[in-house]
C-alpha cells in the first residue's frame, strides 16, 4: 500500500471506530492494555515538569497518564482522526486537564514542532498504523531534547509455539468477528491483524531504533510477546 492509500484507509478506520474504541480495547486485549500502560509509565518514570508529545494519541489514555505524572509539564497529544480526538478531548476536560494538555490534529509523519522541544515522545498502538515507521521514529527523535526518550508501546509478534498459533487464530479469525458484533465494524477490525503482519517483530524494531541513532535501546516483551515496549534515548551529540 502506498503512503496516501495507507493514510486514507487508516484515517477512515479510526473515524469509524472512535465511539467504540475504548470498549473494544478492553475487550480484545482482555484489559491487558491497562497493565501494559501501567508498566510503561513505571519504566518512563516521568518527573514533575517533564514535557511530552504523545503521537497518535487517539482517545488520550496515555496522554492523560503522562500529564498527570508530569503535574504541570506541557503535554501535547497529536492525531489525524478528528473523531478519536473528540472522544479524547471529553476525557481531558473531565479530568480537568484542558489547561495542561494541548490536542492537535496533525500527521505523525511531520510533527509541527522545532527540534529538541520535549523530554518524551511517545506513540501507543500507533506506529503500526503509519505509512513509514522509520520516518516517524526519526521525527520523534528530532523533537525530543538530547537525553530525551522515544517510547513506543505496540502490539507485537509472539515467537513461542504453541502460544503463537493460538494467538494468530484469535487475532485473525475471532477478533474481526468481535469487531462486527460489538462495534459493527468487521472491515475495520480486520485491519489490526493485517497491519501487524507488515510490522517488525520486537528485535527488528529495536534494531530500527538503533539504526536511526537512538541509544540505550530497551525492548520489553509484554504478555508473552503479544505487545512490546521500546525505549530509546536521544544522544547528547544529536542536538
Ligand atoms: C490504535 S489507535 C491508538 C490510540 C492511543 N494512542 C491508544 O494508546 O489507545 C491509533 C491512532 O493512531 C492515529 N493515527 C494513525 N496514523 C496516524 C498518522 N499518520 N498521524 C496521526 N495519527 C495517526 C489514528 O487516528 C488512531 O487514533
mmCIF file of C-alpha atoms and ligand atoms in Angstrom:
data_model
loop_
_atom_site.group_PDB
_atom_site.id
_atom_site.type_symbol
_atom_site.label_atom_id
_atom_site.label_comp_id
_atom_site.label_asym_id
_atom_site.label_seq_id
_atom_site.Cartn_x
_atom_site.Cartn_y
_atom_site.Cartn_z
ATOM 1 C CA UNK A 1 0.000 0.000 0.000
ATOM 2 C CA UNK A 2 1.436 3.431 -0.884
ATOM 3 C CA UNK A 3 1.650 6.245 1.673
ATOM 4 C CA UNK A 4 -1.504 8.036 0.565
ATOM 5 C CA UNK A 5 -3.669 4.867 0.409
ATOM 6 C CA UNK A 6 -2.490 3.659 3.821
ATOM 7 C CA UNK A 7 -3.134 7.028 5.461
ATOM 8 C CA UNK A 8 -6.585 7.350 3.879
ATOM 9 C CA UNK A 9 -7.509 3.807 4.916
ATOM 10 C CA UNK A 10 -6.212 4.189 8.493
ATOM 11 C CA UNK A 11 -7.926 7.533 8.951
ATOM 12 C CA UNK A 12 -11.270 6.112 7.795
ATOM 13 C CA UNK A 13 -10.842 3.093 10.135
ATOM 14 C CA UNK A 14 -10.389 5.314 13.187
ATOM 15 C CA UNK A 15 -13.032 7.847 12.181
ATOM 16 C CA UNK A 16 -15.483 4.932 12.176
ATOM 17 C CA UNK A 17 -14.412 3.039 15.321
ATOM 18 C CA UNK A 18 -13.854 6.118 17.551
ATOM 19 C CA UNK A 19 -17.060 5.872 19.660
ATOM 20 C CA UNK A 20 -16.425 2.183 20.465
ATOM 21 C CA UNK A 21 -12.590 2.300 20.552
ATOM 22 C CA UNK A 22 -12.118 2.242 24.353
ATOM 23 C CA UNK A 23 -14.675 -0.519 24.876
ATOM 24 C CA UNK A 24 -13.122 -2.636 22.111
ATOM 25 C CA UNK A 25 -9.621 -2.125 23.566
ATOM 26 C CA UNK A 26 -10.768 -3.574 26.885
ATOM 27 C CA UNK A 27 -12.473 -6.492 25.159
ATOM 28 C CA UNK A 28 -9.883 -7.536 22.611
ATOM 29 C CA UNK A 29 -6.892 -7.285 24.953
ATOM 30 C CA UNK A 30 -8.805 -8.802 27.913
ATOM 31 C CA UNK A 31 -7.990 -5.475 29.633
ATOM 32 C CA UNK A 32 -4.278 -6.302 29.405
ATOM 33 C CA UNK A 33 -3.645 -2.926 27.738
ATOM 34 C CA UNK A 34 -4.212 -1.265 31.120
ATOM 35 C CA UNK A 35 -1.392 -3.307 32.700
ATOM 36 C CA UNK A 36 0.885 -2.599 29.695
ATOM 37 C CA UNK A 37 0.256 1.134 30.049
ATOM 38 C CA UNK A 38 0.968 0.980 33.785
ATOM 39 C CA UNK A 39 4.232 -0.904 33.202
ATOM 40 C CA UNK A 40 5.203 1.642 30.535
ATOM 41 C CA UNK A 41 4.614 4.593 32.843
ATOM 42 C CA UNK A 42 6.741 2.916 35.505
ATOM 43 C CA UNK A 43 9.622 2.449 33.055
ATOM 44 C CA UNK A 44 9.307 6.043 31.808
ATOM 45 C CA UNK A 45 9.497 7.471 35.336
ATOM 46 C CA UNK A 46 8.083 10.871 34.305
ATOM 47 C CA UNK A 47 9.064 13.654 36.715
ATOM 48 C CA UNK A 48 7.102 16.794 37.643
ATOM 49 C CA UNK A 49 7.642 19.440 34.976
ATOM 50 C CA UNK A 50 8.652 16.979 32.237
ATOM 51 C CA UNK A 51 7.240 17.752 28.795
ATOM 52 C CA UNK A 52 5.886 15.248 26.274
ATOM 53 C CA UNK A 53 4.287 14.764 22.902
ATOM 54 C CA UNK A 54 2.022 11.732 22.501
ATOM 55 C CA UNK A 55 1.744 10.817 18.807
ATOM 56 C CA UNK A 56 -1.357 9.019 17.515
ATOM 57 C CA UNK A 57 -2.892 9.888 20.893
ATOM 58 C CA UNK A 58 -6.399 8.739 19.852
ATOM 59 C CA UNK A 59 -8.728 8.791 22.842
ATOM 60 C CA UNK A 60 -5.911 10.144 25.069
ATOM 61 C CA UNK A 61 -5.455 7.449 27.769
ATOM 62 C CA UNK A 62 -1.675 7.683 27.602
ATOM 63 C CA UNK A 63 -1.686 11.488 27.113
ATOM 64 C CA UNK A 64 -3.705 11.865 30.314
ATOM 65 C CA UNK A 65 -1.458 9.471 32.288
ATOM 66 C CA UNK A 66 1.652 11.426 31.221
ATOM 67 C CA UNK A 67 0.065 14.798 32.021
ATOM 68 C CA UNK A 68 -0.903 13.587 35.495
ATOM 69 C CA UNK A 69 2.608 12.248 36.190
ATOM 70 C CA UNK A 70 4.290 15.429 34.957
ATOM 71 C CA UNK A 71 1.888 17.526 37.051
ATOM 72 C CA UNK A 72 2.424 20.916 35.448
ATOM 73 C CA UNK A 73 4.528 19.794 32.455
ATOM 74 C CA UNK A 74 3.366 20.710 28.964
ATOM 75 C CA UNK A 75 1.751 17.686 27.262
ATOM 76 C CA UNK A 76 0.730 17.589 23.613
ATOM 77 C CA UNK A 77 -1.497 14.939 22.030
ATOM 78 C CA UNK A 78 -1.447 14.638 18.225
ATOM 79 C CA UNK A 79 -3.686 12.538 15.986
ATOM 80 C CA UNK A 80 -5.123 12.820 12.473
ATOM 81 C CA UNK A 81 -8.601 11.496 13.341
ATOM 82 C CA UNK A 82 -10.972 14.258 14.456
ATOM 83 C CA UNK A 83 -13.412 11.688 15.881
ATOM 84 C CA UNK A 84 -10.750 9.993 18.039
ATOM 85 C CA UNK A 85 -9.580 13.432 19.252
ATOM 86 C CA UNK A 86 -13.172 14.379 20.079
ATOM 87 C CA UNK A 87 -13.536 11.362 22.407
ATOM 88 C CA UNK A 88 -10.111 12.209 23.883
ATOM 89 C CA UNK A 89 -10.991 15.854 24.414
ATOM 90 C CA UNK A 90 -14.044 14.922 26.504
ATOM 91 C CA UNK A 91 -11.849 12.742 28.740
ATOM 92 C CA UNK A 92 -9.237 15.509 29.071
ATOM 93 C CA UNK A 93 -11.954 18.002 30.076
ATOM 94 C CA UNK A 94 -13.470 15.543 32.554
ATOM 95 C CA UNK A 95 -10.045 15.119 34.192
ATOM 96 C CA UNK A 96 -9.699 18.920 34.459
ATOM 97 C CA UNK A 97 -6.544 18.835 32.326
ATOM 98 C CA UNK A 98 -7.580 21.060 29.435
ATOM 99 C CA UNK A 99 -5.133 23.794 30.517
ATOM 100 C CA UNK A 100 -2.213 21.373 30.584
ATOM 101 C CA UNK A 101 -2.941 19.187 27.560
ATOM 102 C CA UNK A 102 -2.912 20.632 24.060
ATOM 103 C CA UNK A 103 -4.613 18.453 21.430
ATOM 104 C CA UNK A 104 -3.614 18.904 17.816
ATOM 105 C CA UNK A 105 -4.993 17.369 14.634
ATOM 106 C CA UNK A 106 -1.911 16.520 12.586
ATOM 107 C CA UNK A 107 0.189 13.842 10.913
ATOM 108 C CA UNK A 108 2.782 11.875 12.896
ATOM 109 C CA UNK A 109 4.991 11.855 9.780
ATOM 110 C CA UNK A 110 5.528 15.622 10.015
ATOM 111 C CA UNK A 111 5.477 16.992 13.528
ATOM 112 C CA UNK A 112 4.726 20.722 13.710
ATOM 113 C CA UNK A 113 7.394 21.365 16.366
ATOM 114 C CA UNK A 114 11.015 22.528 16.286
ATOM 115 C CA UNK A 115 13.931 20.199 17.164
ATOM 116 C CA UNK A 116 14.663 19.489 20.852
ATOM 117 C CA UNK A 117 11.227 20.521 22.194
ATOM 118 C CA UNK A 118 10.201 17.719 24.601
ATOM 119 C CA UNK A 119 11.538 15.325 27.239
ATOM 120 C CA UNK A 120 9.472 12.445 25.828
ATOM 121 C CA UNK A 121 7.924 11.481 22.509
ATOM 122 C CA UNK A 122 5.510 8.569 22.849
ATOM 123 C CA UNK A 123 3.417 6.514 20.430
ATOM 124 C CA UNK A 124 0.875 3.958 21.668
ATOM 125 C CA UNK A 125 -0.543 1.366 19.263
ATOM 126 C CA UNK A 126 0.092 3.943 16.553
ATOM 127 C CA UNK A 127 3.414 3.116 14.862
ATOM 128 C CA UNK A 128 1.933 0.021 13.173
ATOM 129 C CA UNK A 129 -0.604 2.318 11.509
ATOM 130 C CA UNK A 130 1.720 4.882 9.933
ATOM 131 C CA UNK A 131 2.996 4.737 6.357
ATOM 132 C CA UNK A 132 6.717 4.936 7.224
ATOM 133 C CA UNK A 133 7.783 3.586 10.652
ATOM 134 C CA UNK A 134 11.364 4.806 10.412
ATOM 135 C CA UNK A 135 10.348 8.313 9.386
ATOM 136 C CA UNK A 136 8.008 8.636 12.376
ATOM 137 C CA UNK A 137 10.707 7.378 14.758
ATOM 138 C CA UNK A 138 13.097 9.947 13.255
ATOM 139 C CA UNK A 139 10.515 12.667 13.786
ATOM 140 C CA UNK A 140 10.145 11.553 17.406
ATOM 141 C CA UNK A 141 13.916 11.617 17.841
ATOM 142 C CA UNK A 142 14.105 15.070 16.240
ATOM 143 C CA UNK A 143 11.569 16.703 18.595
ATOM 144 C CA UNK A 144 12.955 15.285 21.856
ATOM 145 C CA UNK A 145 15.781 17.066 23.639
ATOM 146 C CA UNK A 146 19.215 15.417 23.867
ATOM 147 C CA UNK A 147 18.811 12.856 26.666
ATOM 148 C CA UNK A 148 15.061 12.713 25.919
ATOM 149 C CA UNK A 149 13.263 9.413 25.297
ATOM 150 C CA UNK A 150 11.447 7.922 22.335
ATOM 151 C CA UNK A 151 8.865 5.455 23.651
ATOM 152 C CA UNK A 152 6.746 3.040 21.646
ATOM 153 C CA UNK A 153 4.084 0.709 23.053
ATOM 154 C CA UNK A 154 2.711 -1.545 20.326
ATOM 155 C CA UNK A 155 1.229 -4.937 19.562
ATOM 156 C CA UNK A 156 3.967 -7.393 18.630
ATOM 157 C CA UNK A 157 4.582 -10.945 17.454
ATOM 158 C CA UNK A 158 4.919 -13.771 19.965
ATOM 159 C CA UNK A 159 7.516 -16.344 18.932
ATOM 160 C CA UNK A 160 6.772 -19.179 21.354
ATOM 161 C CA UNK A 161 4.785 -22.122 19.936
ATOM 162 C CA UNK A 162 2.008 -23.203 20.608
ATOM 163 C CA UNK A 163 1.025 -19.817 22.044
ATOM 164 C CA UNK A 164 1.894 -18.204 18.695
ATOM 165 C CA UNK A 165 -0.640 -20.342 16.758
ATOM 166 C CA UNK A 166 -3.433 -19.735 19.256
ATOM 167 C CA UNK A 167 -2.671 -16.020 19.201
ATOM 168 C CA UNK A 168 -2.807 -15.790 15.395
ATOM 169 C CA UNK A 169 -6.032 -17.785 15.290
ATOM 170 C CA UNK A 170 -7.559 -15.352 17.791
ATOM 171 C CA UNK A 171 -6.155 -12.273 16.089
ATOM 172 C CA UNK A 172 -7.027 -13.169 12.509
ATOM 173 C CA UNK A 173 -10.330 -15.016 12.918
ATOM 174 C CA UNK A 174 -12.029 -14.167 16.221
ATOM 175 C CA UNK A 175 -11.078 -10.533 16.694
ATOM 176 C CA UNK A 176 -12.684 -9.225 13.440
ATOM 177 C CA UNK A 177 -15.884 -11.093 14.423
ATOM 178 C CA UNK A 178 -15.859 -9.362 17.800
ATOM 179 C CA UNK A 179 -15.435 -6.097 15.874
ATOM 180 C CA UNK A 180 -18.522 -6.904 13.816
ATOM 181 C CA UNK A 181 -20.568 -7.892 16.853
ATOM 182 C CA UNK A 182 -19.665 -5.069 19.227
ATOM 183 C CA UNK A 183 -18.568 -2.171 17.048
ATOM 184 C CA UNK A 184 -20.440 -3.139 13.852
ATOM 185 C CA UNK A 185 -17.047 -2.821 12.149
ATOM 186 C CA UNK A 186 -15.793 -6.091 10.654
ATOM 187 C CA UNK A 187 -13.621 -4.468 7.968
ATOM 188 C CA UNK A 188 -12.093 -2.048 10.459
ATOM 189 C CA UNK A 189 -11.079 -4.780 12.912
ATOM 190 C CA UNK A 190 -9.639 -6.839 10.077
ATOM 191 C CA UNK A 191 -7.115 -4.018 9.753
ATOM 192 C CA UNK A 192 -5.482 -4.897 13.098
ATOM 193 C CA UNK A 193 -4.049 -8.327 12.090
ATOM 194 C CA UNK A 194 -3.275 -7.027 8.598
ATOM 195 C CA UNK A 195 -1.218 -4.136 9.932
ATOM 196 C CA UNK A 196 0.600 -6.384 12.405
ATOM 197 C CA UNK A 197 1.756 -8.717 9.622
ATOM 198 C CA UNK A 198 3.776 -5.971 7.964
ATOM 199 C CA UNK A 199 5.106 -4.615 11.271
ATOM 200 C CA UNK A 200 8.607 -5.538 12.534
ATOM 201 C CA UNK A 201 8.971 -8.011 15.409
ATOM 202 C CA UNK A 202 10.422 -6.967 18.767
ATOM 203 C CA UNK A 203 14.105 -7.382 17.860
ATOM 204 C CA UNK A 204 13.694 -5.836 14.408
ATOM 205 C CA UNK A 205 12.029 -2.777 15.895
ATOM 206 C CA UNK A 206 14.846 -2.441 18.446
ATOM 207 C CA UNK A 207 17.272 -2.589 15.507
ATOM 208 C CA UNK A 208 15.298 0.136 13.722
ATOM 209 C CA UNK A 209 15.650 2.296 16.850
ATOM 210 C CA UNK A 210 19.433 1.757 16.781
ATOM 211 C CA UNK A 211 19.702 2.408 13.035
ATOM 212 C CA UNK A 212 18.251 5.901 13.370
ATOM 213 C CA UNK A 213 20.770 6.618 16.134
ATOM 214 C CA UNK A 214 18.791 6.094 19.336
ATOM 215 C CA UNK A 215 20.905 4.883 22.250
ATOM 216 C CA UNK A 216 20.477 2.568 25.263
ATOM 217 C CA UNK A 217 17.617 0.841 23.469
ATOM 218 C CA UNK A 218 15.448 -1.352 25.685
ATOM 219 C CA UNK A 219 12.791 -3.748 24.343
ATOM 220 C CA UNK A 220 10.377 -5.358 26.817
ATOM 221 C CA UNK A 221 8.068 -8.214 25.766
ATOM 222 C CA UNK A 222 4.589 -7.966 27.325
ATOM 223 C CA UNK A 223 2.168 -10.865 27.914
ATOM 224 C CA UNK A 224 4.224 -13.482 26.079
ATOM 225 C CA UNK A 225 5.234 -11.010 23.362
ATOM 226 C CA UNK A 226 1.753 -10.051 22.125
ATOM 227 C CA UNK A 227 2.810 -6.490 22.848
ATOM 228 C CA UNK A 228 6.172 -4.802 23.312
ATOM 229 C CA UNK A 229 7.563 -1.651 24.847
ATOM 230 C CA UNK A 230 10.586 0.013 23.225
ATOM 231 C CA UNK A 231 12.502 2.886 24.793
ATOM 232 C CA UNK A 232 15.497 4.676 23.260
ATOM 233 C CA UNK A 233 17.448 7.759 24.319
ATOM 234 C CA UNK A 234 18.483 10.641 22.053
ATOM 235 C CA UNK A 235 22.258 11.086 22.289
ATOM 236 C CA UNK A 236 23.701 14.339 23.601
ATOM 237 C CA UNK A 237 25.587 14.640 20.267
ATOM 238 C CA UNK A 238 22.274 14.903 18.355
ATOM 239 C CA UNK A 239 21.364 18.415 19.475
HETATM 240 C C1 LIG B 1 -4.913 2.186 17.761
HETATM 241 S S1 LIG B 1 -5.154 3.896 17.958
HETATM 242 C C2 LIG B 1 -4.169 4.256 19.373
HETATM 243 C C3 LIG B 1 -4.744 5.346 20.252
HETATM 244 C C4 LIG B 1 -3.986 5.609 21.541
HETATM 245 N N1 LIG B 1 -2.619 6.003 21.327
HETATM 246 C C5 LIG B 1 -4.012 4.436 22.497
HETATM 247 O O1 LIG B 1 -2.969 4.154 23.081
HETATM 248 O O2 LIG B 1 -5.075 3.853 22.703
HETATM 249 C C6 LIG B 1 -4.160 4.533 16.642
HETATM 250 C C7 LIG B 1 -4.329 6.033 16.420
HETATM 251 O O3 LIG B 1 -3.327 6.471 15.511
HETATM 252 C C8 LIG B 1 -3.870 7.506 14.706
HETATM 253 N N2 LIG B 1 -3.006 7.628 13.519
HETATM 254 C C9 LIG B 1 -2.663 6.646 12.653
HETATM 255 N N3 LIG B 1 -1.804 7.111 11.720
HETATM 256 C C10 LIG B 1 -1.587 8.423 12.030
HETATM 257 C C11 LIG B 1 -0.785 9.444 11.458
HETATM 258 N N4 LIG B 1 -0.036 9.228 10.371
HETATM 259 N N5 LIG B 1 -0.778 10.656 12.039
HETATM 260 C C12 LIG B 1 -1.545 10.906 13.130
HETATM 261 N N6 LIG B 1 -2.339 9.978 13.715
HETATM 262 C C13 LIG B 1 -2.355 8.751 13.171
HETATM 263 C C14 LIG B 1 -5.291 7.032 14.442
HETATM 264 O O4 LIG B 1 -6.128 8.079 14.046
HETATM 265 C C15 LIG B 1 -5.664 6.432 15.805
HETATM 266 O O5 LIG B 1 -6.287 7.384 16.631
#
